[in-house]
Tab-separated table of C-alpha atoms in Angstrom:
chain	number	residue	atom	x	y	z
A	11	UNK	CA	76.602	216.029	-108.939
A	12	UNK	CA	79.496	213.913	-108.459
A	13	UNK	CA	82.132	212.903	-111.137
A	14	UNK	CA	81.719	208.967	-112.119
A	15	UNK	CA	85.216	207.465	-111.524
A	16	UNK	CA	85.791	205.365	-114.731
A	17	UNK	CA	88.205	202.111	-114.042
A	18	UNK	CA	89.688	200.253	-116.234
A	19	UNK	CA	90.608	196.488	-115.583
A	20	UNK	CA	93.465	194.983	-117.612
A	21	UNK	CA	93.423	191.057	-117.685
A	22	UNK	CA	96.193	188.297	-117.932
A	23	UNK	CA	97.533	187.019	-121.319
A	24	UNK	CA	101.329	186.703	-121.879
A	25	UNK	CA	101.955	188.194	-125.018
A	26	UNK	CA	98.592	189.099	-125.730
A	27	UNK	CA	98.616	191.697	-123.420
A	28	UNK	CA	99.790	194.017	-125.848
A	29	UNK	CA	96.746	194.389	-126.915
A	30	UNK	CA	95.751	196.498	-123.742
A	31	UNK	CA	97.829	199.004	-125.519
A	32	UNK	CA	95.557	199.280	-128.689
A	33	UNK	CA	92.592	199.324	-126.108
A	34	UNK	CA	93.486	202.299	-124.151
A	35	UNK	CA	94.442	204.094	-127.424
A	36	UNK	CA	91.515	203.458	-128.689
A	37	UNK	CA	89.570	204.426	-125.771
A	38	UNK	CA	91.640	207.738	-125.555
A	39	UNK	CA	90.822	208.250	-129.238
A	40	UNK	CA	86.793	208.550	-127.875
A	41	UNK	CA	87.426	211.007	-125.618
A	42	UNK	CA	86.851	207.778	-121.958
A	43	UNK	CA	88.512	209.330	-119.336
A	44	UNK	CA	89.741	206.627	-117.238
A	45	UNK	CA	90.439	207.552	-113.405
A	46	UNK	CA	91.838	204.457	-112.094
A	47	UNK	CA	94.000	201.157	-113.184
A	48	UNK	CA	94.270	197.688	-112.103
A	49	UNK	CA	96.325	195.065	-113.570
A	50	UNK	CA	96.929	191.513	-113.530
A	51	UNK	CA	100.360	190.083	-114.914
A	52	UNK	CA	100.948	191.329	-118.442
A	53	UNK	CA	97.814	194.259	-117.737
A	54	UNK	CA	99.658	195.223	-114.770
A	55	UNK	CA	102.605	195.944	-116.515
A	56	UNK	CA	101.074	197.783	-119.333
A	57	UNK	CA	98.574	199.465	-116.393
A	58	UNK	CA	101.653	200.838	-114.829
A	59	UNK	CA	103.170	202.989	-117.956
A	60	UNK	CA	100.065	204.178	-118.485
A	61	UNK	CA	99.196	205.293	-115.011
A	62	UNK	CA	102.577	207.116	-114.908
A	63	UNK	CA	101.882	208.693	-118.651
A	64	UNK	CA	104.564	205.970	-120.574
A	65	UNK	CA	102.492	204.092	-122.613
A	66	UNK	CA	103.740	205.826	-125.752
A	67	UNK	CA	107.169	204.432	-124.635
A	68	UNK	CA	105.853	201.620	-123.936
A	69	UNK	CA	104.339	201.305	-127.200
A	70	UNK	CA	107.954	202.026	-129.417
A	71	UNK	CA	109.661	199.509	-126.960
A	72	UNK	CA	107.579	196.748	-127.178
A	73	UNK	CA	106.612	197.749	-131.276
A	74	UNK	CA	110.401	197.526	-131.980
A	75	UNK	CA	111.171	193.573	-130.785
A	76	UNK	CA	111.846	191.116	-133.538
A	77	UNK	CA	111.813	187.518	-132.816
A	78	UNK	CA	115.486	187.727	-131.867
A	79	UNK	CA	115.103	190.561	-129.223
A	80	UNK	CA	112.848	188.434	-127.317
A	81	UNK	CA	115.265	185.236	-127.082
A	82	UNK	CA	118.129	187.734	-125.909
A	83	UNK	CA	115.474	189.496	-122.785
A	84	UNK	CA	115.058	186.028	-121.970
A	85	UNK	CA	117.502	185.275	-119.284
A	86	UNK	CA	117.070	181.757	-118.685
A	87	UNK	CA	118.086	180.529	-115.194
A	88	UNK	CA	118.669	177.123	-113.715
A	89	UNK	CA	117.880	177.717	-110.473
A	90	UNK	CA	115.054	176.730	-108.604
A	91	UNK	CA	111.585	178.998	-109.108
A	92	UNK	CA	111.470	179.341	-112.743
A	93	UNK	CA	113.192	179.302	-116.018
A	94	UNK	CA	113.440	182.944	-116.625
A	95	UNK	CA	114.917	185.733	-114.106
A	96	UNK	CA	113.132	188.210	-115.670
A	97	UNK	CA	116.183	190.706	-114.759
A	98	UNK	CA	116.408	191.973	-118.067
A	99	UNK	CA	112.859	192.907	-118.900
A	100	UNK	CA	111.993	194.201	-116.162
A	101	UNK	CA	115.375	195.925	-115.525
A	102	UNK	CA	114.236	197.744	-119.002
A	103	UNK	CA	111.124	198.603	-117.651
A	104	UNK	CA	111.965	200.140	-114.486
A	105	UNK	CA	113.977	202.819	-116.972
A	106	UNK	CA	110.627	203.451	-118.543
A	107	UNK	CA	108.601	204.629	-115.453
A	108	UNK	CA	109.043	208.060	-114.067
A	109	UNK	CA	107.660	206.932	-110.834
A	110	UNK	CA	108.892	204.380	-108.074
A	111	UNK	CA	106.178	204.218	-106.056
A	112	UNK	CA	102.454	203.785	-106.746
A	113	UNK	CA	101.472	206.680	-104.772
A	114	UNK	CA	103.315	209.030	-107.560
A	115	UNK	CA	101.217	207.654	-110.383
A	116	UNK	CA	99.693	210.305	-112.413
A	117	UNK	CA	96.080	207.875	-112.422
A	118	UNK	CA	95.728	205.754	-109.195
A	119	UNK	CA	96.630	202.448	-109.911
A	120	UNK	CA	96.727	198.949	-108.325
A	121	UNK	CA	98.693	195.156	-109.278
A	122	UNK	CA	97.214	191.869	-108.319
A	123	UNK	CA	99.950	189.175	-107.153
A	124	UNK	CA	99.285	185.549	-105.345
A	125	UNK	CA	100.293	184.629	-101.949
A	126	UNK	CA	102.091	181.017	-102.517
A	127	UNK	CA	102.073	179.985	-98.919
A	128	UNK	CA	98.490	181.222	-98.261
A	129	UNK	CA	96.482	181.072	-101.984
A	130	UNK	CA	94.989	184.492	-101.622
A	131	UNK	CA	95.495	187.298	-103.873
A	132	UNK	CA	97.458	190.095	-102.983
A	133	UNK	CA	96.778	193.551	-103.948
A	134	UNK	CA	99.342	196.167	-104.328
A	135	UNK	CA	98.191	199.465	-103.764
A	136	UNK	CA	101.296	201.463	-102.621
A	137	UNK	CA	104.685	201.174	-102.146
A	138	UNK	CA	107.486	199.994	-104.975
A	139	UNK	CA	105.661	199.779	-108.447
A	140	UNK	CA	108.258	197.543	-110.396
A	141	UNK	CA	108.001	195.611	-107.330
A	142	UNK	CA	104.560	194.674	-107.001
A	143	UNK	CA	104.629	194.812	-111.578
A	144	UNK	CA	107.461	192.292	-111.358
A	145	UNK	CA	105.559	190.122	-108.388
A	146	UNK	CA	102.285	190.115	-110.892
A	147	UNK	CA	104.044	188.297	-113.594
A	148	UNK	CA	105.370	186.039	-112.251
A	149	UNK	CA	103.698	182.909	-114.130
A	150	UNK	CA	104.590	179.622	-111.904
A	151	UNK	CA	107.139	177.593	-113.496
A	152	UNK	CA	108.279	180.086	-116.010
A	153	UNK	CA	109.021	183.045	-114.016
A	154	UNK	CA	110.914	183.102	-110.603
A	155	UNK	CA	108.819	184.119	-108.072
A	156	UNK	CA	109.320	187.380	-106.041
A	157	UNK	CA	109.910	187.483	-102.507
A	158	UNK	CA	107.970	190.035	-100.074
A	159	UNK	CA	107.337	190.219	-96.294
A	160	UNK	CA	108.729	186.854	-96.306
A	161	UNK	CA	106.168	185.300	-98.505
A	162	UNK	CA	106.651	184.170	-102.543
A	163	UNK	CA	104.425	185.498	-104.927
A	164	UNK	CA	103.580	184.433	-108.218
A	165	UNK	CA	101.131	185.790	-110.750
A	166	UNK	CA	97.611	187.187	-109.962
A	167	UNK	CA	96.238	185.792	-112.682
A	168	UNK	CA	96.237	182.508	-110.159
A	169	UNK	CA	93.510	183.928	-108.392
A	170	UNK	CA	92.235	187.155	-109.781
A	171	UNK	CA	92.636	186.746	-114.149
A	172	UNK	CA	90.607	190.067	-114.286
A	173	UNK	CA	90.580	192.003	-111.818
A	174	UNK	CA	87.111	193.580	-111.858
A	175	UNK	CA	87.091	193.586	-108.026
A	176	UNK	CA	90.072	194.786	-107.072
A	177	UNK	CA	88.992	198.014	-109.797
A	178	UNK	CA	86.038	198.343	-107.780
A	179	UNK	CA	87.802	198.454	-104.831
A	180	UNK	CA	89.840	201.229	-105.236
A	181	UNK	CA	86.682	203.092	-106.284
A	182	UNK	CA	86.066	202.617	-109.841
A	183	UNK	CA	81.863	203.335	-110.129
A	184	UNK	CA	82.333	201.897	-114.141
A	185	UNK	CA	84.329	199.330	-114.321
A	186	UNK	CA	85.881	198.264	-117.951
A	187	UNK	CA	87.345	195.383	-118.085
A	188	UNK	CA	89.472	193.866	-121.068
A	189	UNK	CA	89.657	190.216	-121.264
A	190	UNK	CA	92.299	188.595	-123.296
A	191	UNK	CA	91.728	184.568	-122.812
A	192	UNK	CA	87.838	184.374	-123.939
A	193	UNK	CA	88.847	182.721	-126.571
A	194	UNK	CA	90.795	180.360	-124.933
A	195	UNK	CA	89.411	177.262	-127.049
A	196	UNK	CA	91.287	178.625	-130.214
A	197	UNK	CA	95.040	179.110	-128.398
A	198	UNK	CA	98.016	176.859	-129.862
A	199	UNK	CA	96.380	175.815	-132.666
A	200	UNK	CA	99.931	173.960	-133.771
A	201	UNK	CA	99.576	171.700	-131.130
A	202	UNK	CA	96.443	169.992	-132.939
A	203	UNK	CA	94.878	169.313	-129.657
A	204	UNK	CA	91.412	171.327	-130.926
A	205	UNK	CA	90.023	169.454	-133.467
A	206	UNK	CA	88.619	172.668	-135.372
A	207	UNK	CA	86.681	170.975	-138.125
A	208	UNK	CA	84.117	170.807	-135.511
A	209	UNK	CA	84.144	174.071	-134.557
A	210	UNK	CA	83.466	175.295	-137.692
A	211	UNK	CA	80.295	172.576	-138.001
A	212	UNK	CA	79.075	172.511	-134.451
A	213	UNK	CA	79.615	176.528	-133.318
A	214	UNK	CA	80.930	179.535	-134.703
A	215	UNK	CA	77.925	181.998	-133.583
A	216	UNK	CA	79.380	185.867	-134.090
A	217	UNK	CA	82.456	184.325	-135.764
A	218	UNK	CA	82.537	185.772	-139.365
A	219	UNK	CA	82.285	183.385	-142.282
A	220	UNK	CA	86.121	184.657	-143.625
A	221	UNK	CA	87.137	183.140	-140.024
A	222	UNK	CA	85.526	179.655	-140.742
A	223	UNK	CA	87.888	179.933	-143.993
A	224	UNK	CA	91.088	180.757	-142.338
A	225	UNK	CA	90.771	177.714	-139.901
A	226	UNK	CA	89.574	175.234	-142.308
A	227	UNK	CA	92.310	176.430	-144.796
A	228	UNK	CA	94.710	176.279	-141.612
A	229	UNK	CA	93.879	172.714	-140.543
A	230	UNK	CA	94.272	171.880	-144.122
A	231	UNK	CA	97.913	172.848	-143.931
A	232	UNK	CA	98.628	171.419	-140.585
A	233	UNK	CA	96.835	168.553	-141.381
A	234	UNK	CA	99.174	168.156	-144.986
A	235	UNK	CA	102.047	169.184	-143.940
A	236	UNK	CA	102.493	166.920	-140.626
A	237	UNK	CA	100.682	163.992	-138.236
A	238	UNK	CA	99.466	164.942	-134.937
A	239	UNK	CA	102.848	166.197	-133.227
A	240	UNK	CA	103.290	165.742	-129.497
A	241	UNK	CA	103.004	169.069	-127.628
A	242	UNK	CA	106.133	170.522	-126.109
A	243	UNK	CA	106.518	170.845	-122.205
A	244	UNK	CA	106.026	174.790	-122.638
A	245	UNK	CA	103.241	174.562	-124.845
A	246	UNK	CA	101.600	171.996	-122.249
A	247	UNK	CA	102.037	174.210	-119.371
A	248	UNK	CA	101.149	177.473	-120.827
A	249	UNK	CA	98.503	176.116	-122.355
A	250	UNK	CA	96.918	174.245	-118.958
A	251	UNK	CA	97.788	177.357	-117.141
A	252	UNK	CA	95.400	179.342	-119.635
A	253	UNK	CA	92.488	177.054	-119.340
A	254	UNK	CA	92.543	177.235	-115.501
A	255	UNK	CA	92.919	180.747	-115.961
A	256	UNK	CA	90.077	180.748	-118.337
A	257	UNK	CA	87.782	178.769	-116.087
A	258	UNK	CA	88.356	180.645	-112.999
A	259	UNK	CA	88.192	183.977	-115.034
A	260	UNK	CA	84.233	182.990	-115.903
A	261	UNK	CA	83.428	182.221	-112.199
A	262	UNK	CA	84.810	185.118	-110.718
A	263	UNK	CA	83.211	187.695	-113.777
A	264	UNK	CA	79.918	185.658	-113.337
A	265	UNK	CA	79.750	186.827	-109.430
A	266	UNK	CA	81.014	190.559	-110.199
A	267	UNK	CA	80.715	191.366	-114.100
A	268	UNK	CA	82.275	194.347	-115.288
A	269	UNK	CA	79.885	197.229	-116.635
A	270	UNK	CA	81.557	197.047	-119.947
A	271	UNK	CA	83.686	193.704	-121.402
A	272	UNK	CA	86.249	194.488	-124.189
A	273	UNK	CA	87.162	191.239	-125.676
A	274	UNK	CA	90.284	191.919	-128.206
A	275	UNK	CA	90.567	188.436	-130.717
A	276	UNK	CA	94.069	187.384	-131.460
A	277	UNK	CA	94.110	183.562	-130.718
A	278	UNK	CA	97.156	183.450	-133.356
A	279	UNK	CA	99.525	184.743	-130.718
A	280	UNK	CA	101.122	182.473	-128.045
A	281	UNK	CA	102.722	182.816	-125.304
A	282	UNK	CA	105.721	183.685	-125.536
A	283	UNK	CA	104.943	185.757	-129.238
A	284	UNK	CA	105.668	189.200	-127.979
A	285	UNK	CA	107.258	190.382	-130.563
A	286	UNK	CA	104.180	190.515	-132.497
A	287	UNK	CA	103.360	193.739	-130.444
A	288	UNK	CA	101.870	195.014	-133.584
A	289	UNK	CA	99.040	192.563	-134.596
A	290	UNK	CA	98.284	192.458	-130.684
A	291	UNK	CA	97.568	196.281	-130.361
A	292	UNK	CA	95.240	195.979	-133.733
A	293	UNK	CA	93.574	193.414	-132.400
A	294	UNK	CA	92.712	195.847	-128.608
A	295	UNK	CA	91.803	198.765	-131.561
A	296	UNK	CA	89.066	196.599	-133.000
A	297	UNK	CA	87.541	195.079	-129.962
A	298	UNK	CA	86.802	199.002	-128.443
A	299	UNK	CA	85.584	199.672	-132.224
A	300	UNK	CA	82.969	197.178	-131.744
A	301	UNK	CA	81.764	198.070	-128.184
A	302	UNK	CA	81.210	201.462	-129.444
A	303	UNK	CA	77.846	201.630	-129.048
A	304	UNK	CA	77.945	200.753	-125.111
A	305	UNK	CA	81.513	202.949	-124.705
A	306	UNK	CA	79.513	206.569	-125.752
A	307	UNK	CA	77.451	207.032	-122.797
A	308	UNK	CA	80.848	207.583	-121.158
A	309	UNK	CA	82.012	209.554	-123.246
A	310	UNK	CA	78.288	211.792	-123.818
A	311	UNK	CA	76.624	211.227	-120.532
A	312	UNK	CA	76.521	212.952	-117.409
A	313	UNK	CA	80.195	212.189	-115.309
């Protein structure tokens, strides 16, 4: 009988990717053996270290930023493309990996980047890993592109916010896939562009009660301690980019859906909060804990 080949599909989410981390900890903790990787943006990254065995490194790296560190990796530019390099990060990361290629992954693994000039999604199965890693997250307007074969690429999440297909495409016969931007509706509360009195009154299904009283104690506060601010440019642009995101995300899942959806909750981080590594990787830890139930037959059952 043949082995299932278990695949594991790591979604976009800035600094909420961290909470892939706590996710494939968590799913290592079971005893889910996963066989093959693909990322988009942040889940490429973090899909790299762990198809070249680094995650633990990975992990202590990104555990160990303070609000500071952050600032300093961010090497602003003022040229054209974006307003970060990215030289810095990703010049850190490439010390992490063991491997340059793909091809010398220890799990087979695969990034999803998008084509500029043509609006199709690229998929990186071979060849330079920080490469196609770097070309992943590249979020427009933030993040210079990367240039290959003479075409710019920006991030996959453009196109491809989960990449469920691209998973099944490199033979994945299970596909998990962990979604960080379902709750999409809840990101930058500060901005006080959610009025979230009403979600409280008009939805909240599978939302514990102790969540209805953090919000409504939170709008309290905002609602105290300021009038409704004007949104910066970042916030309006990383927010707008999420929502797309978000939208196109649904479509695409709705045609292909993943066997198993791991849905980690952190709405409190933004953006840009990465060096809240620690609350993000709780947060991945939680959401396998409750998709328990549906996670044992890979772990029990026949492979």
């Amino acid at each position: 009988m043949r082995k299932l080949k278990i695949g594991l599909a790591l979604g976009a989410g800035a600094a909420r990717g961290w909470s892939h981390i706590g996710v494939i900890k968590a799913l290592e903790k079971m005893g889910v053996e996963i066989d093959i990787v693909a990322g988009c943006s942040i889940g490429a990254l973090v899909g790299a270290a762990y198809a070249c065995d680094r995650l633990d490194p990975l992990q202590r790296w990104v555990k160990s930023f303070s609000y500071w560190d952050v600032l300093r990796l961010m090497d602003l530019s003022w040229r054209r493309g974006g307003l970060l390099r990215g030289e810095r990060v990703f010049s850190h990361f490439r010390q992490l990996l063991p491997a340059e290629t793909i091809e010398a992954c220890e799990r087979k693994f695969a990034a999803v980047a998008t084509n500029l000039s043509t609006g199709r999604e690229l998929w990186f199965t071979e060849g330079d890993i920080n490469h196609a890693v770097r070309a992943s997250c590249s979020i427009p307007g933030l993040m210079a592109p990367v240039l290959h074969n003479g075409y710019w690429l920006v991030d996959g999440a453009v196109v491809n916010p989960v990449p469920v297909s691209l998973t099944r495409a490199m033979g994945a016969d299970i596909v998990i896939a962990v979604d960080l931007q379902h709750d999409a509706h809840l990101m930058q509360q500060d901005m006080l562009s959610v009025n979230l009195q009403s979600e409280l009154h008009n939805g909240g299904e599978g939302t514990s009660a102790s969540l209805y009283e953090r919000i409504r104690k939170r709008t309290r506060e905002m609602t105290t301690r300021r009038k409704i601010a004007a949104p910066t440019a970042m916030e309006i642009m990383s927010t707008s980019i999420q929502v797309l995101e978000n939208r196109l995300k649904r479509n695409r899942m709705a045609g292909d859906p993943p066997d198993i959806l791991i849905q980690p909750f952190c709405p409190q981080i933004s953006t840009l909060d990465f060096h809240r590594a620690a609350a993000a990787i709780a947060a991945g830890k939680l959401a396998v804990e409750k998709k328990m139930d549906e996670l044992l037959p890979l772990v029990q059952g026949p492979r």
